Tab-separated table of C-alpha atoms in Angstrom:
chain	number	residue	atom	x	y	z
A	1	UNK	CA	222.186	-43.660	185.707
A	2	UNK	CA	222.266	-47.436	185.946
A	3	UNK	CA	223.398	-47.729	182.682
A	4	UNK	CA	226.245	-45.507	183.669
A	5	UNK	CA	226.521	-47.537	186.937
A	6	UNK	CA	227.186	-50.987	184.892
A	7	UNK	CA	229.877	-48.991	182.294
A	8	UNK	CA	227.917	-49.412	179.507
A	9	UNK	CA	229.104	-47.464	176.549
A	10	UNK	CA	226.907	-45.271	174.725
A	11	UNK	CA	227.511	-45.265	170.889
A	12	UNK	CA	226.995	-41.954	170.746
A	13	UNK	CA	229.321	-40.890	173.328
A	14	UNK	CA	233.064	-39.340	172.970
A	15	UNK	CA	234.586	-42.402	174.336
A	16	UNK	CA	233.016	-44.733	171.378
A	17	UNK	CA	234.720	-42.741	168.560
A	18	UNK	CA	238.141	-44.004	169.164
A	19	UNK	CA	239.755	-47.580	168.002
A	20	UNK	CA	240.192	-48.484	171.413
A	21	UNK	CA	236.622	-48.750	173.324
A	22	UNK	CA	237.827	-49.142	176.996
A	23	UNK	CA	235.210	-48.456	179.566
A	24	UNK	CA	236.224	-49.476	183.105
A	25	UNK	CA	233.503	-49.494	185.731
A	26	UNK	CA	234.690	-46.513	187.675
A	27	UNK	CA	231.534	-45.633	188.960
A	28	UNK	CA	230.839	-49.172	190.152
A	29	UNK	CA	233.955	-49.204	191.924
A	30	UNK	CA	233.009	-45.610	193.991
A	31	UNK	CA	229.577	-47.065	194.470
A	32	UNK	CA	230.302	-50.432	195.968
A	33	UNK	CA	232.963	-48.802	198.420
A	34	UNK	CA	229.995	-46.410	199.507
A	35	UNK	CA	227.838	-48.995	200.029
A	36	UNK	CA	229.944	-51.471	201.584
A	37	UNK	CA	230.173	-48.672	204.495
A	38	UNK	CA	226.907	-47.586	205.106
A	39	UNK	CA	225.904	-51.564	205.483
A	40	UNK	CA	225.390	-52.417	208.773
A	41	UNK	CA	226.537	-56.391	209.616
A	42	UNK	CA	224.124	-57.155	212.635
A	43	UNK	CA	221.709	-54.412	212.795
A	44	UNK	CA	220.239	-53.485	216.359
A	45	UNK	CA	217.826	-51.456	217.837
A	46	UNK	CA	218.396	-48.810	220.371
A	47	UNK	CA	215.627	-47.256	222.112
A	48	UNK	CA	215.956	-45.017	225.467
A	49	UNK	CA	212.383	-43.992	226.986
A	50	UNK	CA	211.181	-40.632	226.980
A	51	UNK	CA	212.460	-38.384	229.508
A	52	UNK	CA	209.641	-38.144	232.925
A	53	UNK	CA	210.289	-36.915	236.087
A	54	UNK	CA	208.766	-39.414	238.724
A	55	UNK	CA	209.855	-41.973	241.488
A	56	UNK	CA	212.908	-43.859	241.351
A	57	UNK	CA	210.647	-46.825	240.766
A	58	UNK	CA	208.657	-45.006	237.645
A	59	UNK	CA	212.071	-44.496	235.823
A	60	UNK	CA	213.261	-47.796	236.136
A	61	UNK	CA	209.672	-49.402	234.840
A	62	UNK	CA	209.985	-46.854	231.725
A	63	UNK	CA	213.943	-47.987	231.515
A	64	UNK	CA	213.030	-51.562	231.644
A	65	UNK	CA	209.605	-50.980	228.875
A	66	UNK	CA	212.259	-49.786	226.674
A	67	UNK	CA	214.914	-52.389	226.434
A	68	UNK	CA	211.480	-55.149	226.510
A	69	UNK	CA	210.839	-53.007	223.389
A	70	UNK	CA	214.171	-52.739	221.858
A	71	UNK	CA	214.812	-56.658	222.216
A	72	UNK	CA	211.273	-57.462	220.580
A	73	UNK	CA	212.025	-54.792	217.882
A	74	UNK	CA	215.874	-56.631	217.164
A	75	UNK	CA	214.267	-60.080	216.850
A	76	UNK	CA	211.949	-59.014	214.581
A	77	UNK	CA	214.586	-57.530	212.334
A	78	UNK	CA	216.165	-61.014	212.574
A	79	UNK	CA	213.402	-62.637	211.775
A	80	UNK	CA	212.883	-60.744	208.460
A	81	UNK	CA	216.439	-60.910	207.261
A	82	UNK	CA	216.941	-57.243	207.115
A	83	UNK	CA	220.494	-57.562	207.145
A	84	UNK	CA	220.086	-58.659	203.799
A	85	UNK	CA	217.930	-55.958	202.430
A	86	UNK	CA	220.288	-53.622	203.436
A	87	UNK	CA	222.314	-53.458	200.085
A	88	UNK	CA	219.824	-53.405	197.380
A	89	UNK	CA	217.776	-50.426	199.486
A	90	UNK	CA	220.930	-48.560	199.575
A	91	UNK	CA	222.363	-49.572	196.288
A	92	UNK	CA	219.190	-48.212	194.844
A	93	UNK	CA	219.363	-44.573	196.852
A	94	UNK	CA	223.080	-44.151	195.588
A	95	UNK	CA	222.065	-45.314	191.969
A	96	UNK	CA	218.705	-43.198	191.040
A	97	UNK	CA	218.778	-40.533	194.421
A	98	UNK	CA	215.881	-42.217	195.236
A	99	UNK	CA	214.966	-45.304	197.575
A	100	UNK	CA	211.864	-46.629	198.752
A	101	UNK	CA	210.241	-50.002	201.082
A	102	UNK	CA	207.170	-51.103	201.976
A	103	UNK	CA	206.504	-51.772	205.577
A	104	UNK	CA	203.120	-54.443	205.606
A	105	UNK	CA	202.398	-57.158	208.390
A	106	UNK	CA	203.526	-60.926	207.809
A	107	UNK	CA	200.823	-63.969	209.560
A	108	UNK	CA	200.952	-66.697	208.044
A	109	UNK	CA	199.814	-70.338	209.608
A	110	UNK	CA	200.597	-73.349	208.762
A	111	UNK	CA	201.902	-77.099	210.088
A	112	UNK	CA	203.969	-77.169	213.025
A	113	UNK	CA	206.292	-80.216	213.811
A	114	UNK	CA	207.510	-81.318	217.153
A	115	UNK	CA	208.861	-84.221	219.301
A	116	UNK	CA	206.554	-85.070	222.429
A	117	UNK	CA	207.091	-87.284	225.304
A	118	UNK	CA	204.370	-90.586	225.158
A	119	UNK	CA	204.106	-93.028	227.813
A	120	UNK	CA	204.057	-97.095	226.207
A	121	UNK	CA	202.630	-99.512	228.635
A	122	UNK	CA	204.569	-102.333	229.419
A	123	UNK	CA	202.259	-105.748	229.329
A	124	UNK	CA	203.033	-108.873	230.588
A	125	UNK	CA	202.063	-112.810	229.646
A	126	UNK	CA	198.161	-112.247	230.024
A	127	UNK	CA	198.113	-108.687	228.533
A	128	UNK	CA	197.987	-106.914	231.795
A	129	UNK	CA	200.231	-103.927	231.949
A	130	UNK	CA	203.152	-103.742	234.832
A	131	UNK	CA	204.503	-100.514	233.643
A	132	UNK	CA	205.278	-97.998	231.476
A	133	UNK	CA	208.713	-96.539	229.335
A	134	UNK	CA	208.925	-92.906	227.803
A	135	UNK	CA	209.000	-93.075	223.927
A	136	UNK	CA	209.497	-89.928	221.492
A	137	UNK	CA	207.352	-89.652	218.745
A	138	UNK	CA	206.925	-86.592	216.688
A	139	UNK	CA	203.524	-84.763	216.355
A	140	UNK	CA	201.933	-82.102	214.086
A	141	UNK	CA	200.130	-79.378	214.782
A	142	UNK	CA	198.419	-76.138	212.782
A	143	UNK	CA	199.958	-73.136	214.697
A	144	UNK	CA	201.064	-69.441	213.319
A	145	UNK	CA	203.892	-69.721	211.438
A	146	UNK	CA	204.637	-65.868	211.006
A	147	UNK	CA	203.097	-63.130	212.895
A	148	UNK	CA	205.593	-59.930	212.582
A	149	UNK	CA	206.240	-57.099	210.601
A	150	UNK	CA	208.525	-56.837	207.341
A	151	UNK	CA	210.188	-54.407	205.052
A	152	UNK	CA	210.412	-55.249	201.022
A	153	UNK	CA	213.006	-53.093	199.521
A	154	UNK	CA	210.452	-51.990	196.219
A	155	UNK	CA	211.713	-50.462	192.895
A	156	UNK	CA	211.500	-47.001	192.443
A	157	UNK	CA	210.077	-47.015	189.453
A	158	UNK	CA	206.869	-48.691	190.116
A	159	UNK	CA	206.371	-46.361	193.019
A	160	UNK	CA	204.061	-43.212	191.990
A	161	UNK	CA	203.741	-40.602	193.757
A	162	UNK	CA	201.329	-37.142	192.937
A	163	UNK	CA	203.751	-35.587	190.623
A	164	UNK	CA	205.251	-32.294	192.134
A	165	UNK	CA	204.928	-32.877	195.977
A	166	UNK	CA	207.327	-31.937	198.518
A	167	UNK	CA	207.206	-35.445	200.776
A	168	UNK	CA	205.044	-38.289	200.877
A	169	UNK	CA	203.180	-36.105	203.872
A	170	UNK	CA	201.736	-33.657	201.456
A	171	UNK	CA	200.829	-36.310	198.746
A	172	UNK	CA	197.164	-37.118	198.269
A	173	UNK	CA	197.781	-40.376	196.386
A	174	UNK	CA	200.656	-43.042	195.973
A	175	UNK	CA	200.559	-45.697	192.978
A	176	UNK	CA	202.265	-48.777	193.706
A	177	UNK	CA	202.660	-51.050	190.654
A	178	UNK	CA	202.923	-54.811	191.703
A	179	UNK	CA	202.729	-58.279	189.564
A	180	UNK	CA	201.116	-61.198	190.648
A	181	UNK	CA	200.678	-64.309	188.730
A	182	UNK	CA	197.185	-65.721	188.185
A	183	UNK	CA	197.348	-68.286	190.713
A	184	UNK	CA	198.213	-66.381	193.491
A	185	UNK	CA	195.555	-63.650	192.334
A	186	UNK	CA	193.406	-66.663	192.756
A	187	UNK	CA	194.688	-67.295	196.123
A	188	UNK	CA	193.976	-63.568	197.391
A	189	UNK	CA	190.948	-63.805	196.216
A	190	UNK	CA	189.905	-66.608	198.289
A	191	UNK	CA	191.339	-64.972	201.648
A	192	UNK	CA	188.998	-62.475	200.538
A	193	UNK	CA	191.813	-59.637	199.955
A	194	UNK	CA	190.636	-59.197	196.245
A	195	UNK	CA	187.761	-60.002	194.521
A	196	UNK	CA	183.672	-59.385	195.629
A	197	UNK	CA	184.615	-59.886	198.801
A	198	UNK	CA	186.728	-56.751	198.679
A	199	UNK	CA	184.482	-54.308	196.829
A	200	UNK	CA	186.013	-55.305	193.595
A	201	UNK	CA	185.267	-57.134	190.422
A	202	UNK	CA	185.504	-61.175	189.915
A	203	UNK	CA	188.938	-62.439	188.538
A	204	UNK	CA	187.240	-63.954	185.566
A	205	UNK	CA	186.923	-61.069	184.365
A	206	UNK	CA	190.585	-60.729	183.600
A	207	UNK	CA	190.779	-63.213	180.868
A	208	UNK	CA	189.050	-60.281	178.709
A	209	UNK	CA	192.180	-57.957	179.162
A	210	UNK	CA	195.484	-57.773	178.119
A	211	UNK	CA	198.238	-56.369	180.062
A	212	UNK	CA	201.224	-54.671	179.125
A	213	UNK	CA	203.879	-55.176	182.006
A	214	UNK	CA	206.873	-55.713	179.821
A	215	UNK	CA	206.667	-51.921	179.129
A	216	UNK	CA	208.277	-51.163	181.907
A	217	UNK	CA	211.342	-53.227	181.838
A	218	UNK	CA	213.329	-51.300	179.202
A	219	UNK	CA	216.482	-51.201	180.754
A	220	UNK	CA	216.633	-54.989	181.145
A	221	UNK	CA	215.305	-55.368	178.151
A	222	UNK	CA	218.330	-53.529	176.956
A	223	UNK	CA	221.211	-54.959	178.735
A	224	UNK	CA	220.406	-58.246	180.080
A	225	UNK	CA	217.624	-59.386	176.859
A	226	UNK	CA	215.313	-60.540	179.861
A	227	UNK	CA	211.741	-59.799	180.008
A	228	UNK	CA	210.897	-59.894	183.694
A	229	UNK	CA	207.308	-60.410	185.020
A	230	UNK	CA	206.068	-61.518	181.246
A	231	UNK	CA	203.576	-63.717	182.208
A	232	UNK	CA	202.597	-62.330	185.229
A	233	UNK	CA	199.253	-59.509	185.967
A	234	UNK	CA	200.106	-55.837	186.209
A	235	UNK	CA	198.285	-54.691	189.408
A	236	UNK	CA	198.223	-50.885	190.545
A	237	UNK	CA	197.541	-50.128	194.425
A	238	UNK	CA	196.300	-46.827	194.187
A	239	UNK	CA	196.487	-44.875	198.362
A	240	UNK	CA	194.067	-42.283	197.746
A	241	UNK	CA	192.370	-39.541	199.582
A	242	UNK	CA	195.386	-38.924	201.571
A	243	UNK	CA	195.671	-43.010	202.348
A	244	UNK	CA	192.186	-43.629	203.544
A	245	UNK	CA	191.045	-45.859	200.600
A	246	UNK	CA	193.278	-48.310	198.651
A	247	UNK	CA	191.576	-49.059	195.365
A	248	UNK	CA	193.511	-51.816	193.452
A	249	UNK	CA	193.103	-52.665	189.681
A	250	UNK	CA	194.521	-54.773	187.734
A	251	UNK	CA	195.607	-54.645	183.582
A	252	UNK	CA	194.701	-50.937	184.507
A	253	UNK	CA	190.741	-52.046	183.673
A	254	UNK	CA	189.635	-54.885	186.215
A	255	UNK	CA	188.843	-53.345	189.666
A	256	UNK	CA	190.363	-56.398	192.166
A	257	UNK	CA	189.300	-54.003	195.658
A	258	UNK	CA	188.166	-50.832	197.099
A	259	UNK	CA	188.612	-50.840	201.149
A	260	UNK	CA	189.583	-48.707	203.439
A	261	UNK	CA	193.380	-48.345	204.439
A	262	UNK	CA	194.208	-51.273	207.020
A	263	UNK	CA	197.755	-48.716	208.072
A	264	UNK	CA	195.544	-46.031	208.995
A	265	UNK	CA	196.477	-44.852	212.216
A	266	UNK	CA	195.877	-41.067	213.298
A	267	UNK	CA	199.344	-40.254	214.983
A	268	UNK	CA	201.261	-41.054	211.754
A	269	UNK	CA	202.864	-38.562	209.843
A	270	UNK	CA	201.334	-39.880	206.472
A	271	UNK	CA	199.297	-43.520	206.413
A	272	UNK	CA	201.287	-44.579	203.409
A	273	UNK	CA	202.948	-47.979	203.918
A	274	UNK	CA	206.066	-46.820	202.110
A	275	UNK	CA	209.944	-45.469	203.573
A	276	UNK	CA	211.679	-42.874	200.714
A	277	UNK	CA	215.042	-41.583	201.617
A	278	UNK	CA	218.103	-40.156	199.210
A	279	UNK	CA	221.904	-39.965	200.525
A	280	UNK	CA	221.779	-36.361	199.131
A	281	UNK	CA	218.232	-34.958	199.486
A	282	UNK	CA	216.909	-32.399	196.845
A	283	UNK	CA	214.844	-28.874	197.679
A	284	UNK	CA	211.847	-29.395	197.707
A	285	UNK	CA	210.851	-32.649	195.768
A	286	UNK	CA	211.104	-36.461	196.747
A	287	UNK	CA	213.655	-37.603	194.681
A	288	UNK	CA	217.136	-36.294	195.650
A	289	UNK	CA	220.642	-36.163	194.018
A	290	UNK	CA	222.075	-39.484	193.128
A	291	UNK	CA	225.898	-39.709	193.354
A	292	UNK	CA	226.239	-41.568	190.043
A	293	UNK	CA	224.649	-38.520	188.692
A	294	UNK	CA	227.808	-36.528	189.620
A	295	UNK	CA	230.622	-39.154	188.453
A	296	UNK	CA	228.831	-40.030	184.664
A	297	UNK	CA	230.559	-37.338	183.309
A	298	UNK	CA	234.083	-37.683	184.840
A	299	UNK	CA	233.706	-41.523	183.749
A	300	UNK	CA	233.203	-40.422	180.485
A	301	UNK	CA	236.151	-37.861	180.219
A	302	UNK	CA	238.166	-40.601	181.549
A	303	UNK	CA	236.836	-43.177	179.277
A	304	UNK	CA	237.579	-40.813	176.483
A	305	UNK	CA	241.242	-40.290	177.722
A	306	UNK	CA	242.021	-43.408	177.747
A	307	UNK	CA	240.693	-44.548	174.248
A	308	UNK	CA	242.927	-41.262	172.677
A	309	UNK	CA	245.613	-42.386	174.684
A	310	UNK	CA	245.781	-46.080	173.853
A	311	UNK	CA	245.306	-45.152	170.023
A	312	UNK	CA	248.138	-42.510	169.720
A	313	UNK	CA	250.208	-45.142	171.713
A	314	UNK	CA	249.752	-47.726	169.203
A	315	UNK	CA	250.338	-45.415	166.387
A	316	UNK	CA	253.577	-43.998	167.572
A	317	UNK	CA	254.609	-47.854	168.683
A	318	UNK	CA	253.513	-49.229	165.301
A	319	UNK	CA	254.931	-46.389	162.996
A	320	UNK	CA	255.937	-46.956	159.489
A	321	UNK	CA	258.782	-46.374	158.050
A	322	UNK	CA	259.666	-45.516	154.208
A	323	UNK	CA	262.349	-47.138	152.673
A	324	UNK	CA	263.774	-46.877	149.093
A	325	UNK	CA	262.968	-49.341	147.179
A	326	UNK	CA	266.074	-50.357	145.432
A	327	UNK	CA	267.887	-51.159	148.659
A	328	UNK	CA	269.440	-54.676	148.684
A	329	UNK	CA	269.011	-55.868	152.182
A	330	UNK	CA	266.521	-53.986	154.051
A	331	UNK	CA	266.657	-56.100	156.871
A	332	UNK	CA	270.555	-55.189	157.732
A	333	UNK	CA	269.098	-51.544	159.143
A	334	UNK	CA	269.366	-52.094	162.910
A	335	UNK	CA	266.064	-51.794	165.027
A	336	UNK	CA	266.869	-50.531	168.181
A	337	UNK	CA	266.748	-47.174	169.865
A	338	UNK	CA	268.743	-44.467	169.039
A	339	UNK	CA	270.414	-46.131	166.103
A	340	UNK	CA	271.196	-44.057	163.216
A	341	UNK	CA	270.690	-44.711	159.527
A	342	UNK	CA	272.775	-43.145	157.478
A	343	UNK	CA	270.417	-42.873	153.873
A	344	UNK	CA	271.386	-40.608	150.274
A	345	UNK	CA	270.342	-37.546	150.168
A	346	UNK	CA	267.578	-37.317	148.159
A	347	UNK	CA	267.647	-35.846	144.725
A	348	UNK	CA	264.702	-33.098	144.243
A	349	UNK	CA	264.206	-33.542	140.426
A	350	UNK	CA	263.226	-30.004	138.059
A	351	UNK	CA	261.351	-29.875	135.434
């Protein structure tokens, strides 16, 4: 389907027999235009409290709870730049029929620079002081950095879910394939995220395997010659038991951790980190209809139209014609339309 989103031209197709090989990006065209409405410039929260019957004073608390709440919630959407991780979720949905994110928690600390306010003393002839000025100065200071939540549009097809289920609700395990470099499997290690610390295995152990990520990347392997992730570690987060345990190995031998879920919360519909949507839902199956699905095979009628139309043109425009060969000047024929050329008949010769 994303082949037949970018126009690529199958050589086996209809459209490839021809002379001509014309393969305008038709479906590319339909699927920006439905993108490019369903984005959303400055997205906003809009949150209106449950419905309570109490005192005048009540219903204005749970009024005012809710737009504390729906201000908090809009920042935070600014603050993660979700208006531009808009397109490639919904690009995605209208390319495959299948979308997906991962919601996880951002804190991250780090050095903090400001400009304070300082008094300088003012000293006179013998060093005594007779006063003081303000001066700025900037200062430095460890402070959180990032303390929010965050949505990462993922790629469907490193999300896994039990094959067959109806929703994410009734799964009993979702694989997430990731790829981390070796340096920042180090780092998570030390934060204590993978490694002993986590109920896994230690990262030296890694050196011993082999991983096969590129495997995966067929498609831009195909059309772009790019080999993304090569030198990076194939890591599977496996949510099992219904979400309670997250056991993570990586090069699919070298257990990094085995914890319980830190989403876990009771009330949730499923404790899976993960959002999976389609623009045309499907019965009874995650993945739903995707809309290039239903234009690859008008693109392709059309593709072959035009290639059977462009040659015929150019033989009809480019016809040859037969002249005898014992005519003096064949160039005094005139070339125009609707001239007429008067010629001998010719003579059918018996035997």
């Amino acid at each position: 389907r994303y082949r037949a989103y970018r126009a690529v031209l199958e050589r086996r197709s209809e459209a490839a027999q021809w002379t001509n090989k014309q393969h305008p990006a038709y479906a590319l065209q339909a699927i920006e235009t439905m993108v490019a409405n369903l984005l959303t410039p400055s997205p906003k929260w809009r949150l209106r409290p449950l419905p309570l019957l109490g005192s005048p004073e009540e219903v204005e608390r749970a009024r005012l709870g809710a737009r504390a709440n729906e201000l908090l919630l809009s920042h935070q959407l600014t603050l993660d730049h979700y208006a531009q991780k808009q397109r490639t979720f919904d690009l995605q949905g209208l390319i495959t029929g299948l979308t997906a994110s991962k919601q996880s928690w951002v804190y991250r600390k780090g050095e903090k620079r400001s400009l304070e306010e300082v008094q300088r003393p003012i000293l006179d002839f013998f060093g005594r002081m007779i006063g003081q000025v303000p001066r700025i100065q900037e200062a430095s200071s460890e402070s959180v950095l990032r303390d929010d939540p965050t949505m990462e549009p993922i790629d469907v097809r490193h999300l896994i879910p039990q094959q067959g289920v109806e929703s994410l609700a009734r799964c009993e395990r979702v694989t997430h394939r990731v790829f981390y470099s070796h340096e920042k499997l180090k780092e998570l290690e030390r934060e204590g995220l993978y490694g002993t610390k986590a109920g896994g295995e230690s990262l030296d152990n890694l050196r011993e395997t082999r991983g096969n990520a590129h495997l995966h990347f067929q498609r831009e392997n195909e059309l772009f010659q790019d080999q993304p992730h090569k030198d990076e570690i194939e890591v599977l987060e496996q949510w099992r038991e219904g979400g309670k345990r997250v056991v993570t190995v990586a090069n699919q031998s070298v257990l990094l951790a085995d914890k319980p879920n830190p989403f876990w919360f009771e009330h949730l519909e499923y404790p899976y980190p993960f959002v999976v949507c389609s623009g045309m839902p499907d019965l009874f199956r995650i993945p739903g209809v995707s809309e290039v699905e239903l234009m690859m095979e008008l693109q392709e009628m059309l593709w072959t139209l035009i290639n059977q139309r462009l040659d015929v043109m150019q033989l009809v425009l480019n016809a040859i014609f037969m002249i005898a060969d014992d005519v003096e000047d064949p160039d005094a024929f005139e070339w125009g339309p609707g001239e007429r050329w008067l010629v001998p008949r010719p003579v059918e010769e018996t035997v």
